[in-house]
Coordinates of C-alpha atoms in Angstrom, one line a residue:
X1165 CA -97.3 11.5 37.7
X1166 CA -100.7 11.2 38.6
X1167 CA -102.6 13.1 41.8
X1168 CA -104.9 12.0 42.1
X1169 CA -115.9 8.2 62.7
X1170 CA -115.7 8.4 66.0
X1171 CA -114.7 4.6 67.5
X1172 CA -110.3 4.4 67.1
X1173 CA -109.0 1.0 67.4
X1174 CA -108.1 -0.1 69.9
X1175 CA -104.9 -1.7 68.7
X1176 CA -103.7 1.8 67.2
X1177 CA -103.7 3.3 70.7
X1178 CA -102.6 0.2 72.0
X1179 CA -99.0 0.9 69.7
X1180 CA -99.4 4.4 68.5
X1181 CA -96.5 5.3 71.8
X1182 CA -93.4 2.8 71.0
X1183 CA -94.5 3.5 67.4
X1184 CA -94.1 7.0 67.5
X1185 CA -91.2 7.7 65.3
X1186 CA -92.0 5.1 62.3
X1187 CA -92.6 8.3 60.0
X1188 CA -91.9 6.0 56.6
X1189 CA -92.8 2.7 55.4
X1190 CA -91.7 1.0 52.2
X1191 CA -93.4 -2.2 50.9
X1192 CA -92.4 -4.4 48.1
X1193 CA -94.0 -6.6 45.6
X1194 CA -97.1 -4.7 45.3
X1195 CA -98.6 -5.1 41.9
X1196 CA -100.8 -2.6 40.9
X1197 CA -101.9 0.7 43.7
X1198 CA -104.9 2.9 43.5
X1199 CA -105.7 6.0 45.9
X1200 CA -108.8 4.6 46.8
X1201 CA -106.9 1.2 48.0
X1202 CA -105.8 2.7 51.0
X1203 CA -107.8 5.0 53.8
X1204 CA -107.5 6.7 56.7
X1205 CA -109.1 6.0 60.0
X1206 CA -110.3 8.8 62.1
X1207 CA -111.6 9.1 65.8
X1208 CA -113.6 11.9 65.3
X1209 CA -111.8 15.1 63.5
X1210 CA -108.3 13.5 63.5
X1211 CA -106.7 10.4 61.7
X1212 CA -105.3 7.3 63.9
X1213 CA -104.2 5.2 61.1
X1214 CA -104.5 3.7 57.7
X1215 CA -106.1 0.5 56.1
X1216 CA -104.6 -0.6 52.9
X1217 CA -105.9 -3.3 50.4
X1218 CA -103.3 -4.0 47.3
X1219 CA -102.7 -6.4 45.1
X1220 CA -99.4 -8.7 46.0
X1221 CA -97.4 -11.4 44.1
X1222 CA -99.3 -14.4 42.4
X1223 CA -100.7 -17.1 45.1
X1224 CA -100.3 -19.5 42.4
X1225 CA -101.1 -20.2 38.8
X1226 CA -105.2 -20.1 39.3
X1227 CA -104.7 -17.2 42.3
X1228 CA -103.8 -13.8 43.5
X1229 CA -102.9 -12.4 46.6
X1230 CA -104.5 -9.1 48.1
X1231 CA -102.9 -7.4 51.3
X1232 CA -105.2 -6.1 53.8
X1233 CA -102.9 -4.1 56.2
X1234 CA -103.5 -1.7 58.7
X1235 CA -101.1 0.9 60.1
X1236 CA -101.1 3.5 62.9
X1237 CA -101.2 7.1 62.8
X1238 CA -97.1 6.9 62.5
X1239 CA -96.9 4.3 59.8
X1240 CA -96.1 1.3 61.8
X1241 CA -98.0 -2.0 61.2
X1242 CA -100.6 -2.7 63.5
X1243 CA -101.7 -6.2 61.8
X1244 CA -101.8 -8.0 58.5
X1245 CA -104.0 -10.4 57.0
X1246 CA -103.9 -11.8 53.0
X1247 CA -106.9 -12.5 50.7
X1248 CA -106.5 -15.3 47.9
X1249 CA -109.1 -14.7 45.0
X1250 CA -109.7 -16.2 41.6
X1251 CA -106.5 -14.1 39.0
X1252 CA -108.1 -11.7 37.2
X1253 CA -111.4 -11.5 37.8
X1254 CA -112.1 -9.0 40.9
X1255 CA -111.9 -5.2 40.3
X1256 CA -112.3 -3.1 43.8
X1257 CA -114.8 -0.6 43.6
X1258 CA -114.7 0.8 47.2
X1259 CA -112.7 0.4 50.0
X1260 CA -113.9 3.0 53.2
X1261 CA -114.4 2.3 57.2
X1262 CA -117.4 4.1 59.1
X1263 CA -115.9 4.3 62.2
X1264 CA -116.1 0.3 63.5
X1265 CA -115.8 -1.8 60.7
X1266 CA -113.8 -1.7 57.2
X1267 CA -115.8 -2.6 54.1
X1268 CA -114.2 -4.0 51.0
X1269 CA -116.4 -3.9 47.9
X1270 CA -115.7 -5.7 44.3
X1271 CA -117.0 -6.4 41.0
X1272 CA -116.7 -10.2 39.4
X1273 CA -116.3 -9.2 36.2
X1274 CA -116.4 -13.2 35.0
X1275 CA -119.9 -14.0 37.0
X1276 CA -121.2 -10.4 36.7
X1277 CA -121.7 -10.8 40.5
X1278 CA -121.0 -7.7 43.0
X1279 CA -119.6 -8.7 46.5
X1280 CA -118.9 -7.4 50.1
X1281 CA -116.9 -8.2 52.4
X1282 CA -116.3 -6.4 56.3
X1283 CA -113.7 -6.7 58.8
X1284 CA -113.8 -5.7 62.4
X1285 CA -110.7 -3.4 63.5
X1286 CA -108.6 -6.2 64.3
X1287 CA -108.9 -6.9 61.0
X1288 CA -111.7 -10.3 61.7
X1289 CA -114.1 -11.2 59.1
X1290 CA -117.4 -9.4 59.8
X1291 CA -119.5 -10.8 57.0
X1292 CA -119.3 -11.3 53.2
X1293 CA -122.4 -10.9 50.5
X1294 CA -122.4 -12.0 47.2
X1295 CA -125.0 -9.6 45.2
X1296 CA -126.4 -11.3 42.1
X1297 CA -129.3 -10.1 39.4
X1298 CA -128.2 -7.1 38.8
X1299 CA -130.1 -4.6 36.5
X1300 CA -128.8 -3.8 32.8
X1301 CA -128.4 -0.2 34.4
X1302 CA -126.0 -1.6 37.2
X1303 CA -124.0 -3.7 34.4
X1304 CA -124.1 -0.5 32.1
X1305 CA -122.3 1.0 34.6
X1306 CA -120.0 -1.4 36.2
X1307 CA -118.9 -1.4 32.6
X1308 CA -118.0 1.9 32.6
X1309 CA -116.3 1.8 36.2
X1310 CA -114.5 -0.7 35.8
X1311 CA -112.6 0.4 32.7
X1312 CA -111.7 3.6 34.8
X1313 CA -108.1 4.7 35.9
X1314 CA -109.1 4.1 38.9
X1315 CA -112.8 2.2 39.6
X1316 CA -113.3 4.1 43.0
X1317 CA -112.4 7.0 42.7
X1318 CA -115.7 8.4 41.9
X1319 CA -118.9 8.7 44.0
X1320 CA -122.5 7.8 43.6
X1321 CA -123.1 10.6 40.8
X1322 CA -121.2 8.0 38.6
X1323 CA -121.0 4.3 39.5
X1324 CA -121.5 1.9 42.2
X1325 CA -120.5 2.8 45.6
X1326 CA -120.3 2.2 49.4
X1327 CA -121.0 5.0 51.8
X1328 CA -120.1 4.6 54.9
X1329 CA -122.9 5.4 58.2
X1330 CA -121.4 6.0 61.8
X1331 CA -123.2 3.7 64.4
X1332 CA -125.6 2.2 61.3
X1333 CA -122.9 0.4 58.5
X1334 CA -122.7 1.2 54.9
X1335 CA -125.3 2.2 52.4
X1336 CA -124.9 0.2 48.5
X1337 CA -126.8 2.1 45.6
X1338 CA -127.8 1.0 42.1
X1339 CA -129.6 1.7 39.0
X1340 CA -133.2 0.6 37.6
X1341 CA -134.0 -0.4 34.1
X1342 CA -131.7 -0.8 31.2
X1343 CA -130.5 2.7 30.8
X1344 CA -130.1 3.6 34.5
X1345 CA -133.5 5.5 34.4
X1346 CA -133.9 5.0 38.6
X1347 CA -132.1 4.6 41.4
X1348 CA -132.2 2.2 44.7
X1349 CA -130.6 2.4 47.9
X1350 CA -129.7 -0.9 50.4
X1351 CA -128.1 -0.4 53.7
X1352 CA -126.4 -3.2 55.5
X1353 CA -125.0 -3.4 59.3
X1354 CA -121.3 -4.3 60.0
X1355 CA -122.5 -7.9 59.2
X1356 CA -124.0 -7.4 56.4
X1357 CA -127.5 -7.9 57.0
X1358 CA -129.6 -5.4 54.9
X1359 CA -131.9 -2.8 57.6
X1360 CA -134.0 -1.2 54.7
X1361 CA -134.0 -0.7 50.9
X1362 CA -135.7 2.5 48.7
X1363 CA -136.0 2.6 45.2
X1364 CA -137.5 5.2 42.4
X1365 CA -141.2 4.5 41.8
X1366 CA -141.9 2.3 38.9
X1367 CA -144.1 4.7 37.5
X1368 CA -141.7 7.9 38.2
X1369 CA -142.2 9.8 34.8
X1370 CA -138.4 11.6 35.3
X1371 CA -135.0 9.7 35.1
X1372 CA -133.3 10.5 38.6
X1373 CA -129.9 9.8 39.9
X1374 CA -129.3 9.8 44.0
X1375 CA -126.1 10.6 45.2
X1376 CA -125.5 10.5 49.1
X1377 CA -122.9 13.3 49.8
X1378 CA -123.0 14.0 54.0
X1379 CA -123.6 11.4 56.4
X1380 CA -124.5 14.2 59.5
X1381 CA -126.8 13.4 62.9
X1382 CA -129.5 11.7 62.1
X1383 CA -129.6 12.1 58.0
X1384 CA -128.0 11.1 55.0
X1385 CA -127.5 14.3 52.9
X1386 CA -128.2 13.9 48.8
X1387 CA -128.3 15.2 45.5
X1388 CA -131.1 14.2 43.4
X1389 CA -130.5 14.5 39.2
X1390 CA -133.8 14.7 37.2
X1391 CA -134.4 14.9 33.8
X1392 CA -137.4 14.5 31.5
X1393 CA -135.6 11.8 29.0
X1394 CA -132.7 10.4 28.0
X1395 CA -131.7 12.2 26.0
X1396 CA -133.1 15.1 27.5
X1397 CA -130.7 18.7 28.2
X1398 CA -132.7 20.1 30.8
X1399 CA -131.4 18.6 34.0
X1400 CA -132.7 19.7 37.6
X1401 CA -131.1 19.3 41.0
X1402 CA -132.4 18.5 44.6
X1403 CA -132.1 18.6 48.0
X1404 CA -132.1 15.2 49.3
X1405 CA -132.8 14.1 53.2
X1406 CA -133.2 11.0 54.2
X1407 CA -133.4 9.4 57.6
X1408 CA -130.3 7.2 58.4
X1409 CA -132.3 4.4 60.3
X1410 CA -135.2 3.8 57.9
X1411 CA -134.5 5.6 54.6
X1412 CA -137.6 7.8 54.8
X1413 CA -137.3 10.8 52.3
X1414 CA -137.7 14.2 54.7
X1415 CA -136.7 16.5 51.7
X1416 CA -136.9 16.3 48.4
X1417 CA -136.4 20.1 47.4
X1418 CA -135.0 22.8 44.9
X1419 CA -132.6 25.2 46.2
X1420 CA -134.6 28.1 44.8
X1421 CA -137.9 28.8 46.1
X1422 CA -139.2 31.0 44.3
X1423 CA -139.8 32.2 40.9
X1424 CA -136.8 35.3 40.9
X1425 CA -134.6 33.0 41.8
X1426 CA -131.4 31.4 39.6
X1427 CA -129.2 29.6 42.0
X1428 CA -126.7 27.2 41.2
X1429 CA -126.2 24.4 44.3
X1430 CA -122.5 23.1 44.9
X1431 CA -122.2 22.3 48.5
X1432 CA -125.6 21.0 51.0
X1433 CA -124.5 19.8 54.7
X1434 CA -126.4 20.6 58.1
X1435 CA -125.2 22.7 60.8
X1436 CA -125.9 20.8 64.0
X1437 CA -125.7 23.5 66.6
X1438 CA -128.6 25.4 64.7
X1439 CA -130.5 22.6 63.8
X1440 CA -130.2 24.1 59.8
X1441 CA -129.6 22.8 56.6
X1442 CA -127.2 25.1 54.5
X1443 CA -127.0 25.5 50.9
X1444 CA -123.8 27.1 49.4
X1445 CA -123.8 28.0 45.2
X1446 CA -124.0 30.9 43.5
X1447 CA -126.2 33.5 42.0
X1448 CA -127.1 34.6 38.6
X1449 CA -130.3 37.4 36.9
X1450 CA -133.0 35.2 35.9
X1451 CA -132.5 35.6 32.5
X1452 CA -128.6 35.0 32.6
X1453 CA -127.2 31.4 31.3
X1454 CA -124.1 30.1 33.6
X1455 CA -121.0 30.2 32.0
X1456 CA -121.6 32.7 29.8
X1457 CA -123.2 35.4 31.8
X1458 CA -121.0 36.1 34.9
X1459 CA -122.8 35.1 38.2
X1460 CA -123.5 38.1 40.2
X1461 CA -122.2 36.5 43.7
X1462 CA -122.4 33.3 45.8
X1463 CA -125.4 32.9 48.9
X1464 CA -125.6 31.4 51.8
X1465 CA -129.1 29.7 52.0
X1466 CA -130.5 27.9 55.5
X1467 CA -133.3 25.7 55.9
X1468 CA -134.8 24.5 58.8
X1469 CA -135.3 20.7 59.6
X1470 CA -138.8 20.3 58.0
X1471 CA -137.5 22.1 54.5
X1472 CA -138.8 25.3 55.6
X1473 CA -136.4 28.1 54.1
X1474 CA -135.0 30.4 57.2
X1475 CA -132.9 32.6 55.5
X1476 CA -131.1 33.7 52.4
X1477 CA -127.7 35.9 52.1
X1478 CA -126.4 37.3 48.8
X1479 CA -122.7 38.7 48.7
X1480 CA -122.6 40.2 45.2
X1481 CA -119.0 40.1 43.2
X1482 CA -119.0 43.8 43.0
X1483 CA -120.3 44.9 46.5
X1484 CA -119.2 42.8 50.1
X1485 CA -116.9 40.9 48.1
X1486 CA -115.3 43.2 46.3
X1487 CA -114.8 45.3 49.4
X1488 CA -112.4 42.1 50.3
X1489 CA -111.1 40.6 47.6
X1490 CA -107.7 40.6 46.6
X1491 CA -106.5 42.8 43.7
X1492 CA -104.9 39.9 41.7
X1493 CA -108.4 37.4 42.0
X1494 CA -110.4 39.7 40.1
X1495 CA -109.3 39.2 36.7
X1496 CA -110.0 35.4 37.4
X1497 CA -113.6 36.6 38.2
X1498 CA -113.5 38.7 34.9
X1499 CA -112.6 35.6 32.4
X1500 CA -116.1 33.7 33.3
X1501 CA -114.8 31.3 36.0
X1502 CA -117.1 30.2 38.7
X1503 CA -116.5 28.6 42.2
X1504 CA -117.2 24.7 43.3
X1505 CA -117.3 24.9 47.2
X1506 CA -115.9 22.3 48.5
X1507 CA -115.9 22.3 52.0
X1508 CA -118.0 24.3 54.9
X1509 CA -116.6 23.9 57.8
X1510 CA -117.6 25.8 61.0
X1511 CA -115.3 26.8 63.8
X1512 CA -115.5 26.8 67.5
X1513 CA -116.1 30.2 67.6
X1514 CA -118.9 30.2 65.5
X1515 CA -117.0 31.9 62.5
X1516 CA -117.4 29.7 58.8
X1517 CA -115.4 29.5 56.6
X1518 CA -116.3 27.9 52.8
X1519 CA -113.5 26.3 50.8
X1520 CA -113.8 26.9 46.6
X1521 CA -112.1 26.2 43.9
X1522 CA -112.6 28.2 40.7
X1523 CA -113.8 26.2 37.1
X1524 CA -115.2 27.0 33.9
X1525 CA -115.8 25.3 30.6
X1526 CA -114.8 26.3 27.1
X1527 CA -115.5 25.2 23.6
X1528 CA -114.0 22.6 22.2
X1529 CA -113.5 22.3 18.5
X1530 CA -113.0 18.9 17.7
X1531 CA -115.6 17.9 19.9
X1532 CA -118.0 20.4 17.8
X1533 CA -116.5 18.8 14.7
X1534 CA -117.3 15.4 16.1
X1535 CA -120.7 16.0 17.4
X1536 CA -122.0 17.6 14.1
X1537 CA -120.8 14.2 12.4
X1538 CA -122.0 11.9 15.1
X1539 CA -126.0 11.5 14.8
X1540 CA -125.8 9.8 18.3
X1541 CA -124.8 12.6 20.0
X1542 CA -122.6 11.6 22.2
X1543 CA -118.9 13.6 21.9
X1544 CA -118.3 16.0 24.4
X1545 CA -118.1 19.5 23.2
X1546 CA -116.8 21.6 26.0
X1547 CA -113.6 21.2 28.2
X1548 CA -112.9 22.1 31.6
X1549 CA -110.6 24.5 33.3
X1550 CA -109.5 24.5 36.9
X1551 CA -108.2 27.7 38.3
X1552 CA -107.5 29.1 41.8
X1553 CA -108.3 28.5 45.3
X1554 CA -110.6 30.9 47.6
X1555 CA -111.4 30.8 51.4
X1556 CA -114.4 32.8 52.2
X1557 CA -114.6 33.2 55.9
X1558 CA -118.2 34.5 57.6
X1559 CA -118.5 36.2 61.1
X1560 CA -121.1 34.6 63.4
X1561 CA -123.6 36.8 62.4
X1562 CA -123.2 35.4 58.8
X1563 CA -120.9 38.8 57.2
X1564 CA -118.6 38.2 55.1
X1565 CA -114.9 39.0 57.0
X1566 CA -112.3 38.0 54.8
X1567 CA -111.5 36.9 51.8
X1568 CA -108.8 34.5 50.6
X1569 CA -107.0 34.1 47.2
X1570 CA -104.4 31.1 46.6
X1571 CA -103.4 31.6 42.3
X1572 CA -102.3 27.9 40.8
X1573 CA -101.9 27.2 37.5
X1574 CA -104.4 26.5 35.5
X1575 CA -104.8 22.7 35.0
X1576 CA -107.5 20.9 31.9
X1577 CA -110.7 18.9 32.5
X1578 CA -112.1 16.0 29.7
X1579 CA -115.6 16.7 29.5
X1580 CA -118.3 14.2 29.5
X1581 CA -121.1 14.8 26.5
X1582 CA -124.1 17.0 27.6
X1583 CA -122.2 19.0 30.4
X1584 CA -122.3 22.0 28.2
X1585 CA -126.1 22.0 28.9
X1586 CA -125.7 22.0 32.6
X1587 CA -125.6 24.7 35.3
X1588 CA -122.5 25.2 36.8
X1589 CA -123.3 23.2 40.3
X1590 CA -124.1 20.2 38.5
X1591 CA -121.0 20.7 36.3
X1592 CA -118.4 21.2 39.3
X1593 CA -119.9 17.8 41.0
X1594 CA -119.1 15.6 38.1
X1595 CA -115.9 17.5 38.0
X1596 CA -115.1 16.6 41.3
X1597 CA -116.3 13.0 41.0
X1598 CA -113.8 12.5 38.2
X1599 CA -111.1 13.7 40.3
X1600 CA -110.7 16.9 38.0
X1601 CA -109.8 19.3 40.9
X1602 CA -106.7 20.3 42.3
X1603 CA -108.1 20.4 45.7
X1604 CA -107.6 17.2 47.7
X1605 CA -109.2 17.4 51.4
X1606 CA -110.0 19.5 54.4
X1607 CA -108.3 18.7 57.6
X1608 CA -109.2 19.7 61.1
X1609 CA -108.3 19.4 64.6
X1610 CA -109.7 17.8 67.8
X1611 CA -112.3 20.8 68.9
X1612 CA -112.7 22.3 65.3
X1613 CA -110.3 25.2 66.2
X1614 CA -107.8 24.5 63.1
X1615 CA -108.4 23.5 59.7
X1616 CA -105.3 23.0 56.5
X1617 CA -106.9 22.4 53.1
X1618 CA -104.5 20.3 51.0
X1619 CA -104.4 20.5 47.2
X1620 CA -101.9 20.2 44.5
X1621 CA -100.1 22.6 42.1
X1622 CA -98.1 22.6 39.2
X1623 CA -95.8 25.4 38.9
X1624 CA -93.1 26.0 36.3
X1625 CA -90.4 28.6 37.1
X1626 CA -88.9 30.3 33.9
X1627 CA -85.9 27.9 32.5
X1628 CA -86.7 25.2 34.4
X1629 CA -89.0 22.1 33.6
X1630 CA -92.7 22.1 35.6
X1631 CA -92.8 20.7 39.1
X1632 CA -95.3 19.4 41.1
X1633 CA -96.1 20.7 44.7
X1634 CA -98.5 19.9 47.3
X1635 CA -99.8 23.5 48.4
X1636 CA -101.8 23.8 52.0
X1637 CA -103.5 26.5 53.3
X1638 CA -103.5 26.6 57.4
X1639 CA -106.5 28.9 59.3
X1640 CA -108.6 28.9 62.5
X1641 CA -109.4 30.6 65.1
X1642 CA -106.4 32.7 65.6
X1643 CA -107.5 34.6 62.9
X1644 CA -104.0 33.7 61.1
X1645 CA -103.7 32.0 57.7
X1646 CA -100.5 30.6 56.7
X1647 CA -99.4 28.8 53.4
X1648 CA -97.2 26.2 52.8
X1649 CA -95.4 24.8 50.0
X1650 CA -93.6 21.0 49.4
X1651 CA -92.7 19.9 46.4
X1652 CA -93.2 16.2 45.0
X1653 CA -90.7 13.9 43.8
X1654 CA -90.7 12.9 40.0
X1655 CA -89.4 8.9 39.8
X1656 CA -92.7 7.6 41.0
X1657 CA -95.2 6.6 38.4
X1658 CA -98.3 7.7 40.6
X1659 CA -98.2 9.9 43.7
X1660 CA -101.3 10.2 45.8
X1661 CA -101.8 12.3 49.1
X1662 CA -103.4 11.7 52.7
X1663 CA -105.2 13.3 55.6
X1664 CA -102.7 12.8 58.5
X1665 CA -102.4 13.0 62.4
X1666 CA -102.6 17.2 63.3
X1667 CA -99.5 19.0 61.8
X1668 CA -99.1 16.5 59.2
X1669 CA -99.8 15.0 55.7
X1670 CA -99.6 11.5 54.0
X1671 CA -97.9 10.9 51.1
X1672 CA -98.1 7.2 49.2
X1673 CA -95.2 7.0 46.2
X1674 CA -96.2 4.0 44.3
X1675 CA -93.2 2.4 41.4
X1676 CA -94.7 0.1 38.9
X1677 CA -91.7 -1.1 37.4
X1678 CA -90.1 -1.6 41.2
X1679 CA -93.1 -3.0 41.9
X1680 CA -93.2 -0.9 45.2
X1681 CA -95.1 1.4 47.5
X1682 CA -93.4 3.8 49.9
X1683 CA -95.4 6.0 52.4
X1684 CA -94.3 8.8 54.3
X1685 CA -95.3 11.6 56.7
X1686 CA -94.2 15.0 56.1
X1687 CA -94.5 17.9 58.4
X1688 CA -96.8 20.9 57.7
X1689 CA -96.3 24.3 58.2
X1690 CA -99.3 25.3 59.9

């Protein structure tokens, strides 16, 4: 088994009442499912229903059939419409919705052609682009992507993508030159028509990768990858800010700002009531290597909207921390593994409260063995390993209050070649862009009161084979954290979880040989 904004339709509230106890759905002749096929809708913090785009039963000889359906926050069908393309040619790299119109984007692997197409929330054709001349770096890559599990399952970091823009549309990036040495970004309206385009200057002496993470306010949050050459171990990482309606760079920064500093970036959003930029990562002595000397804490660093650094706060492993962690999550600490933060998420009563996984990589000897053999260079040496969950929850006046520890079992990572050279930010973004973490999404109610984060878990009791559960950790407000377990069924070939309405989660069972898809809503403990 595998695991891998604000304007609702109108049609989903329209049917979301007599629809109300729906709860399942199971549809047949569905030929191949991806997770990324099928997303959820939101009106601001809370989902209202699903679009799906799968691939159905032959139209004829020369011509498949795609579904586009779209569901309501209980699972009943709202509409339906089907696509006919040319048979085998299309891979879908992106399927997402900014908040009034879907976009559907794919890859003609026959005409080497990228193309677009959006629908309105009835599900009416928008507009549809066909994207031609595209750069040896964009083909490089689309060749990559679409040999993937699952082509859209990753982000910018590593392939072509959509990101979607409340009010604005949906921005496309790409790559310059023949091995990806730049980067451009094009956003389009609803209708596709193209508002402005950026791109890395021609005579930029660095090779830089841009990937969008946040759309928030006014700006489009970033991380900018540079690196002197190709081939090239030393790799940097940026603060990128750009604003939404023209693509003007605002910042273009380091974390650390000064010379004493070692920080390692995981997490970069904005904090709208304080008008801040927050940088989440951890620390480390100047002299000390990530990975194999032990960080000495994580900060919290906030800068203000012209780049201007407003404050920094250390809490060191052995002093606030400490004070607060949990017996049983120190030895974790102790064996070298470091924390990707995955979500900061602020609460109505000011508290915050940071989401992380823990990770580390190891050596691995047959990629040693291959690389010493290979003269390209180009084995991976190192694994990954995935360990346990944390929930690190700050007062208003930014001191540490409590500190969570959820223990899973440790799950493996495949490496690409070079991340043994990187620091441990960097690392746990291209982890999470290959869909090596456990963790799975962040929940939250109408007036940011509750939250659930959602991951997955493979536990094995003793005798008995290992099972797969879906583990989710409810806190808020009330100061309470609750835990709750559900395990997963085994027949399906792939098994892929969902952001739900409040007190629930989706889960999508997909049967190859059945050729069928079965959805369901299951109840959370929270």
């Amino acid at each position: 088994m595998q695991f891998t904004k604000r304007t609702v339709l109108a049609a989903l509230l329209t049917l979301a009442a007599p629809a109300a106890f729906a709860q399942t759905k199971t549809l047949d002749g569905i030929q191949n499912m991806h997770r990324s096929a099928l997303s959820p809708i939101y009106d601001g913090n809370e989902v209202k229903g699903y679009v799906m785009f799968a691939k159905g039963d032959k139209a004829d000889r020369k011509n498949d059939n795609y579904l586009l359906d779209l569901y309501d926050q209980d699972l009943a069908k709202v509409s339906t419409i089907t696509i006919q393309k040319p048979s085998g040619r299309y891979t879908l790299l992106k399927n997402t919705f900014n908040g009034s119109a879907f976009a559907f984007y794919f890859y003609n692997g026959n005409d080497k052609t990228l193309e677009i197409e959006t629908y309105d929330t009835s599900l009416k054709k928008l507009g549809s682009k066909l994207i031609g001349e595209l750069s040896k770096g964009d083909l490089r890559v689309l060749a990559m992507q679409a040999q993937a599990v699952d082509p859209a399952a990753g982000g910018m970091m590593l392939g072509l993508n959509l990101f979607p823009v409340p009010g604005l549309g949906f921005v496309r990036n790409g790559y310059t030159g023949g091995m990806a040495k730049g980067y451009t970004l094009a956003i389009y309206d609803n209708k596709l028509g193209m508002h402005w385009r950026i791109t890395s200057p021609e005579d930029a002496k660095q090779y830089e990768s841009l990937s969008l993470t946040e759309a928030a306010d006014k700006y489009l949050l970033g991380t900018m990858l540079r690196r002197d050459g190709l081939l090239s171990r030393k790799v940097t990482s940026y603060m990128i800010v750009l604003e939404a309606k023209t693509g003007k760079k605002l910042l273009d920064l380091p974390v650390e700002t000064s010379a004493t500093e070692q920080l390692s970036l995981s997490s970069f959003t904005f904090d709208a009531d304080k008008r801040e930029f927050v940088a989440v990562g951890e620390y480390y002595k100047l002299d000390d290597k990530p990975f194999v000397n032990k960080s000495q804490g994580f900060y919290v660093k906030r800068f203000d909207e012209a780049g201007k650094p407003v404050s920094t706060k250390n809490y060191g492993w052995q002093n606030e921390v400490a004070a607060l962690m949990p017996a049983e999550a120190k030895a974790s600490l102790e064996d070298n593994y470091v924390n990707y933060n995955h979500a900061i998420v602020k609460g109505a009563n000011g508290r915050m409260y940071i989401v992380a996984e823990q990770f580390k990589i190891v050596g691995n000897a047959l990629g040693i063995a291959a690389a010493a053999l290979n003269s390209g260079g180009n084995s991976s040496v190192s694994k990954g390993k995935v360990g346990n969950m944390f929930v690190f929850e700050l007062d208003p006046q930014a001191k540490l209050s409590s500190v969570k520890f959820y223990p899973k079992t440790v799950t493996n990572a495949t490496l690409p070649p070079g991340t043994g050279f990187m620091g441990a930010g960097m690392l746990g973004q291209i982890m999470k862009y290959q869909g090596d973490f456990d963790y799975q999404f962040l929940q939250k109610n109408a007036d940011n009161s509750q939250f659930n984060v959602v991951y997955v878990n493979f536990d094995k009791e003793k005798g008995e084979s290992a099972k797969t559960y879906v583990g989710n950790i409810g806190f808020g407000d009330n100061g309470k954290y609750v835990v709750d377990k559900i395990e997963m069924p085994s027949g399906p070939t792939f098994s892929y979880l969902y952001p739900a309405k409040p007190g629930y989660v989706m889960i999508a069972d997909y049967y190859r040989k059945k050729s069928q898809l079965g959805m369901k809503l299951v109840k959370l403990n929270i």
